[in-house]
Amino acid sequence: YLAIDAGPIHDEDGKLIAVVETLRDTTDQKRAEMALKTLAAKDGLTGLANRRAFDQALEGEELRAQRSGQPLSLLFVDVDHFKLFNDKHGHQSGDECLRAVAAIVGAQALRPVDLAARYGGEEFAVILPETDRDGACVVAERIRHAVMGLKIAHGAPRAGHFVTLSVGVATQIPTLDLAPDSLLGQADQALYAAKRLGRNRVTSSDTMLADVAGFIAAKRAKRSAQR
């Protein structure tokens, strides 16, 4: 990176007679600025994009999807019973667990347009432009199975032997009629439904009502049979 400063020299009559140019090497300064900008967009613990970078990216992708008419998908990924994990294993192990999960989540953001971020606490988010619901569910299941494959010991009461994930999936083609946070709300509701359905599962906002209704009906039928 080079910067050029130019200074004009005039004679007594004000006529331009020369220009003095100074060439400066600003490579180190530029590299430092780029490094700071990168750090400002990353989560310090996991190395994924942080919440600010996520918000900016989602806004940009929603505008792009409005213009293109292509579907935009969002995954909300949550570590099941993470508070119980911290209580049992300690916060240092909790941080190691989050880093391991983040590596899996980040590895599934395969395309340059995909973005994996730490949304907050033990929750992660993945933006998948030009991806329909079925494609997004495939990515979500890959993430869930990969974390199960790590076999991170959990063992807290009601939590199972290993760390698992719940994932909410939402897909829409953004339009001017939709609220800016519509996709976020749908993904959050889908994640809540996955938790209610027993965790360690992927639930889509398109099917969550039917899934929850079926789950409740099955529980009622089981209780009736036990009577």
PDB file of C-alpha atoms in Angstrom:
ATOM      1  CA  TYR A   1       0.000   0.000   0.000  1.00  0.00           C
ATOM      2  CA  LEU A   2       1.383   3.390  -1.051  1.00  0.00           C
ATOM      3  CA  ALA A   3       0.219   6.947  -0.385  1.00  0.00           C
ATOM      4  CA  ILE A   4       1.161   9.889  -2.564  1.00  0.00           C
ATOM      5  CA  ASP A   5       1.152  13.485  -1.349  1.00  0.00           C
ATOM      6  CA  ALA A   6       1.403  16.186  -4.043  1.00  0.00           C
ATOM      7  CA  GLY A   7       2.406  19.791  -3.324  1.00  0.00           C
ATOM      8  CA  PRO A   8       2.236  22.479  -6.082  1.00  0.00           C
ATOM      9  CA  ILE A   9       4.965  25.126  -6.512  1.00  0.00           C
ATOM     10  CA  HIS A  10       4.054  28.462  -8.087  1.00  0.00           C
ATOM     11  CA  ASP A  11       6.204  31.342  -9.328  1.00  0.00           C
ATOM     12  CA  GLU A  12       5.759  34.987  -8.285  1.00  0.00           C
ATOM     13  CA  ASP A  13       2.956  35.397 -10.832  1.00  0.00           C
ATOM     14  CA  GLY A  14       1.051  32.403  -9.491  1.00  0.00           C
ATOM     15  CA  LYS A  15       1.882  30.159 -12.395  1.00  0.00           C
ATOM     16  CA  LEU A  16       2.338  26.485 -11.624  1.00  0.00           C
ATOM     17  CA  ILE A  17       5.944  25.588 -12.337  1.00  0.00           C
ATOM     18  CA  ALA A  18       6.370  22.277 -10.529  1.00  0.00           C
ATOM     19  CA  VAL A  19       4.748  19.653  -8.333  1.00  0.00           C
ATOM     20  CA  VAL A  20       6.594  17.964  -5.499  1.00  0.00           C
ATOM     21  CA  GLU A  21       5.355  14.424  -4.868  1.00  0.00           C
ATOM     22  CA  THR A  22       6.119  12.386  -1.760  1.00  0.00           C
ATOM     23  CA  LEU A  23       5.611   8.624  -1.848  1.00  0.00           C
ATOM     24  CA  ARG A  24       5.001   6.855   1.485  1.00  0.00           C
ATOM     25  CA  ASP A  25       4.798   3.127   2.209  1.00  0.00           C
ATOM     26  CA  THR A  26       1.643   2.604   4.344  1.00  0.00           C
ATOM     27  CA  THR A  27       1.576  -1.204   4.173  1.00  0.00           C
ATOM     28  CA  ASP A  28       2.133  -1.733   7.911  1.00  0.00           C
ATOM     29  CA  GLN A  29      -0.548   0.812   8.792  1.00  0.00           C
ATOM     30  CA  LYS A  30      -3.039  -0.779   6.408  1.00  0.00           C
ATOM     31  CA  ARG A  31      -2.336  -4.259   7.731  1.00  0.00           C
ATOM     32  CA  ALA A  32      -2.887  -3.044  11.298  1.00  0.00           C
ATOM     33  CA  GLU A  33      -6.188  -1.410  10.296  1.00  0.00           C
ATOM     34  CA  MET A  34      -7.351  -4.585   8.535  1.00  0.00           C
ATOM     35  CA  ALA A  35      -6.408  -6.717  11.531  1.00  0.00           C
ATOM     36  CA  LEU A  36      -8.360  -4.448  13.885  1.00  0.00           C
ATOM     37  CA  LYS A  37     -11.381  -4.528  11.581  1.00  0.00           C
ATOM     38  CA  THR A  38     -11.260  -8.328  11.486  1.00  0.00           C
ATOM     39  CA  LEU A  39     -10.982  -8.561  15.273  1.00  0.00           C
ATOM     40  CA  ALA A  40     -13.911  -6.194  15.713  1.00  0.00           C
ATOM     41  CA  ALA A  41     -16.137  -8.559  13.705  1.00  0.00           C
ATOM     42  CA  LYS A  42     -15.131 -11.766  15.500  1.00  0.00           C
ATOM     43  CA  ASP A  43     -16.215 -13.394  18.732  1.00  0.00           C
ATOM     44  CA  GLY A  44     -13.262 -13.563  21.078  1.00  0.00           C
ATOM     45  CA  LEU A  45     -13.974 -17.059  22.414  1.00  0.00           C
ATOM     46  CA  THR A  46     -14.958 -18.992  19.299  1.00  0.00           C
ATOM     47  CA  GLY A  47     -13.470 -17.044  16.395  1.00  0.00           C
ATOM     48  CA  LEU A  48     -16.821 -17.008  14.607  1.00  0.00           C
ATOM     49  CA  ALA A  49     -18.510 -13.795  13.533  1.00  0.00           C
ATOM     50  CA  ASN A  50     -19.881 -11.841  16.494  1.00  0.00           C
ATOM     51  CA  ARG A  51     -23.417 -10.559  17.017  1.00  0.00           C
ATOM     52  CA  ARG A  52     -22.705  -7.199  15.396  1.00  0.00           C
ATOM     53  CA  ALA A  53     -21.269  -8.804  12.267  1.00  0.00           C
ATOM     54  CA  PHE A  54     -24.215 -11.206  12.168  1.00  0.00           C
ATOM     55  CA  ASP A  55     -26.787  -8.408  12.358  1.00  0.00           C
ATOM     56  CA  GLN A  56     -25.069  -6.513   9.539  1.00  0.00           C
ATOM     57  CA  ALA A  57     -24.766  -9.616   7.364  1.00  0.00           C
ATOM     58  CA  LEU A  58     -28.400 -10.646   7.871  1.00  0.00           C
ATOM     59  CA  GLU A  59     -29.640  -7.183   6.955  1.00  0.00           C
ATOM     60  CA  GLY A  60     -27.551  -7.223   3.794  1.00  0.00           C
ATOM     61  CA  GLU A  61     -28.664 -10.721   2.780  1.00  0.00           C
ATOM     62  CA  GLU A  62     -32.330  -9.868   3.335  1.00  0.00           C
ATOM     63  CA  LEU A  63     -32.001  -6.900   0.980  1.00  0.00           C
ATOM     64  CA  ARG A  64     -30.199  -9.048  -1.571  1.00  0.00           C
ATOM     65  CA  ALA A  65     -32.876 -11.758  -1.339  1.00  0.00           C
ATOM     66  CA  GLN A  66     -35.582  -9.119  -1.877  1.00  0.00           C
ATOM     67  CA  ARG A  67     -33.939  -8.126  -5.138  1.00  0.00           C
ATOM     68  CA  SER A  68     -33.218 -11.645  -6.370  1.00  0.00           C
ATOM     69  CA  GLY A  69     -36.402 -13.358  -5.165  1.00  0.00           C
ATOM     70  CA  GLN A  70     -34.300 -16.241  -3.828  1.00  0.00           C
ATOM     71  CA  PRO A  71     -34.995 -17.962  -0.484  1.00  0.00           C
ATOM     72  CA  LEU A  72     -32.958 -17.036   2.583  1.00  0.00           C
ATOM     73  CA  SER A  73     -32.544 -19.529   5.423  1.00  0.00           C
ATOM     74  CA  LEU A  74     -31.434 -19.057   9.015  1.00  0.00           C
ATOM     75  CA  LEU A  75     -30.398 -21.650  11.591  1.00  0.00           C
ATOM     76  CA  PHE A  76     -30.478 -21.067  15.333  1.00  0.00           C
ATOM     77  CA  VAL A  77     -28.299 -23.625  17.093  1.00  0.00           C
ATOM     78  CA  ASP A  78     -28.390 -24.062  20.868  1.00  0.00           C
ATOM     79  CA  VAL A  79     -26.349 -26.348  23.138  1.00  0.00           C
ATOM     80  CA  ASP A  80     -28.770 -28.447  25.166  1.00  0.00           C
ATOM     81  CA  HIS A  81     -28.636 -28.105  28.963  1.00  0.00           C
ATOM     82  CA  PHE A  82     -25.527 -25.931  28.802  1.00  0.00           C
ATOM     83  CA  LYS A  83     -26.060 -24.421  32.251  1.00  0.00           C
ATOM     84  CA  LEU A  84     -26.111 -27.925  33.706  1.00  0.00           C
ATOM     85  CA  PHE A  85     -22.899 -28.652  31.785  1.00  0.00           C
ATOM     86  CA  ASN A  86     -21.192 -25.629  33.336  1.00  0.00           C
ATOM     87  CA  ASP A  87     -22.461 -26.550  36.798  1.00  0.00           C
ATOM     88  CA  LYS A  88     -21.093 -30.079  36.480  1.00  0.00           C
ATOM     89  CA  HIS A  89     -17.843 -29.546  34.591  1.00  0.00           C
ATOM     90  CA  GLY A  90     -16.921 -25.906  35.284  1.00  0.00           C
ATOM     91  CA  HIS A  91     -16.752 -22.815  33.121  1.00  0.00           C
ATOM     92  CA  GLN A  92     -13.375 -23.633  31.586  1.00  0.00           C
ATOM     93  CA  SER A  93     -14.765 -26.893  30.239  1.00  0.00           C
ATOM     94  CA  GLY A  94     -17.818 -24.939  29.159  1.00  0.00           C
ATOM     95  CA  ASP A  95     -15.631 -22.637  27.074  1.00  0.00           C
ATOM     96  CA  GLU A  96     -13.867 -25.637  25.536  1.00  0.00           C
ATOM     97  CA  CYS A  97     -17.254 -27.133  24.687  1.00  0.00           C
ATOM     98  CA  LEU A  98     -18.385 -23.918  22.981  1.00  0.00           C
ATOM     99  CA  ARG A  99     -15.182 -23.745  20.959  1.00  0.00           C
ATOM    100  CA  ALA A 100     -15.652 -27.341  19.800  1.00  0.00           C
ATOM    101  CA  VAL A 101     -19.272 -26.716  18.812  1.00  0.00           C
ATOM    102  CA  ALA A 102     -18.281 -23.470  17.076  1.00  0.00           C
ATOM    103  CA  ALA A 103     -15.707 -25.337  14.979  1.00  0.00           C
ATOM    104  CA  ILE A 104     -18.434 -27.707  13.782  1.00  0.00           C
ATOM    105  CA  VAL A 105     -20.888 -24.886  13.071  1.00  0.00           C
ATOM    106  CA  GLY A 106     -18.252 -22.846  11.232  1.00  0.00           C
ATOM    107  CA  ALA A 107     -17.179 -25.826   9.130  1.00  0.00           C
ATOM    108  CA  GLN A 108     -20.719 -26.155   7.749  1.00  0.00           C
ATOM    109  CA  ALA A 109     -20.739 -22.580   6.421  1.00  0.00           C
ATOM    110  CA  LEU A 110     -19.213 -23.949   3.244  1.00  0.00           C
ATOM    111  CA  ARG A 111     -19.837 -21.175   0.708  1.00  0.00           C
ATOM    112  CA  PRO A 112     -18.331 -17.691   0.800  1.00  0.00           C
ATOM    113  CA  VAL A 113     -21.842 -16.228   1.171  1.00  0.00           C
ATOM    114  CA  ASP A 114     -22.668 -18.368   4.227  1.00  0.00           C
ATOM    115  CA  LEU A 115     -22.013 -16.896   7.657  1.00  0.00           C
ATOM    116  CA  ALA A 116     -21.633 -18.707  10.981  1.00  0.00           C
ATOM    117  CA  ALA A 117     -21.829 -16.555  14.101  1.00  0.00           C
ATOM    118  CA  ARG A 118     -22.002 -16.783  17.854  1.00  0.00           C
ATOM    119  CA  TYR A 119     -25.368 -15.220  18.563  1.00  0.00           C
ATOM    120  CA  GLY A 120     -24.935 -15.107  22.320  1.00  0.00           C
ATOM    121  CA  GLY A 121     -24.069 -17.420  25.212  1.00  0.00           C
ATOM    122  CA  GLU A 122     -24.398 -21.001  24.012  1.00  0.00           C
ATOM    123  CA  GLU A 123     -26.434 -20.048  20.941  1.00  0.00           C
ATOM    124  CA  PHE A 124     -25.084 -19.914  17.397  1.00  0.00           C
ATOM    125  CA  ALA A 125     -26.590 -18.799  14.098  1.00  0.00           C
ATOM    126  CA  VAL A 126     -25.920 -19.671  10.470  1.00  0.00           C
ATOM    127  CA  ILE A 127     -27.082 -17.514   7.542  1.00  0.00           C
ATOM    128  CA  LEU A 128     -27.649 -19.537   4.361  1.00  0.00           C
ATOM    129  CA  PRO A 129     -28.464 -17.345   1.335  1.00  0.00           C
ATOM    130  CA  GLU A 130     -30.185 -18.890  -1.689  1.00  0.00           C
ATOM    131  CA  THR A 131     -31.047 -21.990   0.349  1.00  0.00           C
ATOM    132  CA  ASP A 132     -34.521 -23.499   0.658  1.00  0.00           C
ATOM    133  CA  ARG A 133     -35.958 -25.186   3.729  1.00  0.00           C
ATOM    134  CA  ASP A 134     -34.912 -28.702   2.742  1.00  0.00           C
ATOM    135  CA  GLY A 135     -31.338 -27.614   2.079  1.00  0.00           C
ATOM    136  CA  ALA A 136     -31.197 -25.729   5.375  1.00  0.00           C
ATOM    137  CA  CYS A 137     -32.495 -28.765   7.266  1.00  0.00           C
ATOM    138  CA  VAL A 138     -29.772 -30.901   5.688  1.00  0.00           C
ATOM    139  CA  VAL A 139     -27.115 -28.473   6.954  1.00  0.00           C
ATOM    140  CA  ALA A 140     -28.760 -28.398  10.396  1.00  0.00           C
ATOM    141  CA  GLU A 141     -28.764 -32.181  10.640  1.00  0.00           C
ATOM    142  CA  ARG A 142     -25.105 -32.322   9.597  1.00  0.00           C
ATOM    143  CA  ILE A 143     -24.246 -29.936  12.419  1.00  0.00           C
ATOM    144  CA  ARG A 144     -26.292 -31.877  14.960  1.00  0.00           C
ATOM    145  CA  HIS A 145     -24.827 -35.255  14.007  1.00  0.00           C
ATOM    146  CA  ALA A 146     -21.260 -33.894  13.891  1.00  0.00           C
ATOM    147  CA  VAL A 147     -21.526 -32.583  17.459  1.00  0.00           C
ATOM    148  CA  MET A 148     -22.942 -35.910  18.618  1.00  0.00           C
ATOM    149  CA  GLY A 149     -19.944 -37.533  16.962  1.00  0.00           C
ATOM    150  CA  LEU A 150     -17.594 -35.515  19.187  1.00  0.00           C
ATOM    151  CA  LYS A 151     -18.966 -37.417  22.211  1.00  0.00           C
ATOM    152  CA  ILE A 152     -18.365 -34.525  24.598  1.00  0.00           C
ATOM    153  CA  ALA A 153     -19.235 -35.986  27.995  1.00  0.00           C
ATOM    154  CA  HIS A 154     -22.182 -34.299  29.693  1.00  0.00           C
ATOM    155  CA  GLY A 155     -23.720 -36.613  32.282  1.00  0.00           C
ATOM    156  CA  ALA A 156     -25.741 -34.034  34.219  1.00  0.00           C
ATOM    157  CA  PRO A 157     -29.199 -35.165  35.390  1.00  0.00           C
ATOM    158  CA  ARG A 158     -31.770 -35.086  32.539  1.00  0.00           C
ATOM    159  CA  ALA A 159     -29.056 -34.154  30.037  1.00  0.00           C
ATOM    160  CA  GLY A 160     -27.908 -37.519  28.700  1.00  0.00           C
ATOM    161  CA  HIS A 161     -24.398 -38.889  28.393  1.00  0.00           C
ATOM    162  CA  PHE A 162     -23.109 -36.508  25.708  1.00  0.00           C
ATOM    163  CA  VAL A 163     -23.567 -32.914  24.595  1.00  0.00           C
ATOM    164  CA  THR A 164     -26.320 -32.461  22.020  1.00  0.00           C
ATOM    165  CA  LEU A 165     -27.825 -29.587  20.033  1.00  0.00           C
ATOM    166  CA  SER A 166     -31.274 -28.297  19.236  1.00  0.00           C
ATOM    167  CA  VAL A 167     -31.652 -26.430  15.945  1.00  0.00           C
ATOM    168  CA  GLY A 168     -34.412 -24.158  14.700  1.00  0.00           C
ATOM    169  CA  VAL A 169     -34.700 -23.601  10.941  1.00  0.00           C
ATOM    170  CA  ALA A 170     -36.526 -20.751   9.209  1.00  0.00           C
ATOM    171  CA  THR A 171     -36.750 -19.980   5.501  1.00  0.00           C
ATOM    172  CA  GLN A 172     -38.456 -17.180   3.622  1.00  0.00           C
ATOM    173  CA  ILE A 173     -38.208 -15.010   0.554  1.00  0.00           C
ATOM    174  CA  PRO A 174     -37.957 -11.540   2.109  1.00  0.00           C
ATOM    175  CA  THR A 175     -40.355  -8.883   0.840  1.00  0.00           C
ATOM    176  CA  LEU A 176     -41.076  -5.295   1.794  1.00  0.00           C
ATOM    177  CA  ASP A 177     -44.269  -6.475   3.503  1.00  0.00           C
ATOM    178  CA  LEU A 178     -42.388  -8.640   6.010  1.00  0.00           C
ATOM    179  CA  ALA A 179     -41.073  -7.176   9.254  1.00  0.00           C
ATOM    180  CA  PRO A 180     -37.255  -6.844   9.339  1.00  0.00           C
ATOM    181  CA  ASP A 181     -37.006  -9.317  12.236  1.00  0.00           C
ATOM    182  CA  SER A 182     -39.517 -11.800  10.778  1.00  0.00           C
ATOM    183  CA  LEU A 183     -36.912 -14.420   9.885  1.00  0.00           C
ATOM    184  CA  LEU A 184     -35.236 -14.084  13.281  1.00  0.00           C
ATOM    185  CA  GLY A 185     -38.552 -14.568  15.040  1.00  0.00           C
ATOM    186  CA  GLN A 186     -39.396 -17.669  13.033  1.00  0.00           C
ATOM    187  CA  ALA A 187     -36.010 -19.263  13.688  1.00  0.00           C
ATOM    188  CA  ASP A 188     -36.307 -18.492  17.400  1.00  0.00           C
ATOM    189  CA  GLN A 189     -39.780 -20.040  17.578  1.00  0.00           C
ATOM    190  CA  ALA A 190     -38.553 -23.123  15.732  1.00  0.00           C
ATOM    191  CA  LEU A 191     -35.696 -23.469  18.221  1.00  0.00           C
ATOM    192  CA  TYR A 192     -38.127 -23.156  21.129  1.00  0.00           C
ATOM    193  CA  ALA A 193     -40.276 -25.867  19.545  1.00  0.00           C
ATOM    194  CA  ALA A 194     -37.228 -28.149  19.207  1.00  0.00           C
ATOM    195  CA  LYS A 195     -36.552 -27.685  22.914  1.00  0.00           C
ATOM    196  CA  ARG A 196     -40.158 -28.400  23.818  1.00  0.00           C
ATOM    197  CA  LEU A 197     -40.154 -31.528  21.675  1.00  0.00           C
ATOM    198  CA  GLY A 198     -37.358 -32.993  23.773  1.00  0.00           C
ATOM    199  CA  ARG A 199     -34.140 -31.389  22.452  1.00  0.00           C
ATOM    200  CA  ASN A 200     -31.449 -33.009  20.293  1.00  0.00           C
ATOM    201  CA  ARG A 201     -33.454 -32.410  17.130  1.00  0.00           C
ATOM    202  CA  VAL A 202     -33.955 -30.108  14.137  1.00  0.00           C
ATOM    203  CA  THR A 203     -37.302 -28.337  13.834  1.00  0.00           C
ATOM    204  CA  SER A 204     -38.465 -26.108  10.979  1.00  0.00           C
ATOM    205  CA  SER A 205     -40.749 -23.123  11.464  1.00  0.00           C
ATOM    206  CA  ASP A 206     -42.923 -24.514   8.649  1.00  0.00           C
ATOM    207  CA  THR A 207     -43.674 -27.751  10.492  1.00  0.00           C
ATOM    208  CA  MET A 208     -43.261 -26.854  14.163  1.00  0.00           C
ATOM    209  CA  LEU A 209     -46.953 -26.407  14.963  1.00  0.00           C
ATOM    210  CA  ALA A 210     -47.800 -29.815  13.558  1.00  0.00           C
ATOM    211  CA  ASP A 211     -44.775 -31.349  15.295  1.00  0.00           C
ATOM    212  CA  VAL A 212     -45.743 -29.891  18.675  1.00  0.00           C
ATOM    213  CA  ALA A 213     -49.379 -30.898  18.257  1.00  0.00           C
ATOM    214  CA  GLY A 214     -48.324 -34.451  17.431  1.00  0.00           C
ATOM    215  CA  PHE A 215     -45.964 -34.538  20.386  1.00  0.00           C
ATOM    216  CA  ILE A 216     -48.679 -33.394  22.807  1.00  0.00           C
ATOM    217  CA  ALA A 217     -51.171 -35.872  21.378  1.00  0.00           C
ATOM    218  CA  ALA A 218     -48.672 -38.713  21.771  1.00  0.00           C
ATOM    219  CA  LYS A 219     -48.032 -37.769  25.408  1.00  0.00           C
ATOM    220  CA  ARG A 220     -51.760 -37.685  26.155  1.00  0.00           C
ATOM    221  CA  ALA A 221     -52.253 -41.050  24.495  1.00  0.00           C
ATOM    222  CA  LYS A 222     -49.408 -42.501  26.546  1.00  0.00           C
ATOM    223  CA  ARG A 223     -50.879 -41.198  29.801  1.00  0.00           C
ATOM    224  CA  SER A 224     -54.293 -42.586  28.874  1.00  0.00           C
ATOM    225  CA  ALA A 225     -52.802 -45.990  28.136  1.00  0.00           C
ATOM    226  CA  GLN A 226     -51.015 -46.005  31.506  1.00  0.00           C
ATOM    227  CA  ARG A 227     -54.302 -45.416  33.307  1.00  0.00           C
TER     228      ARG A 227
END
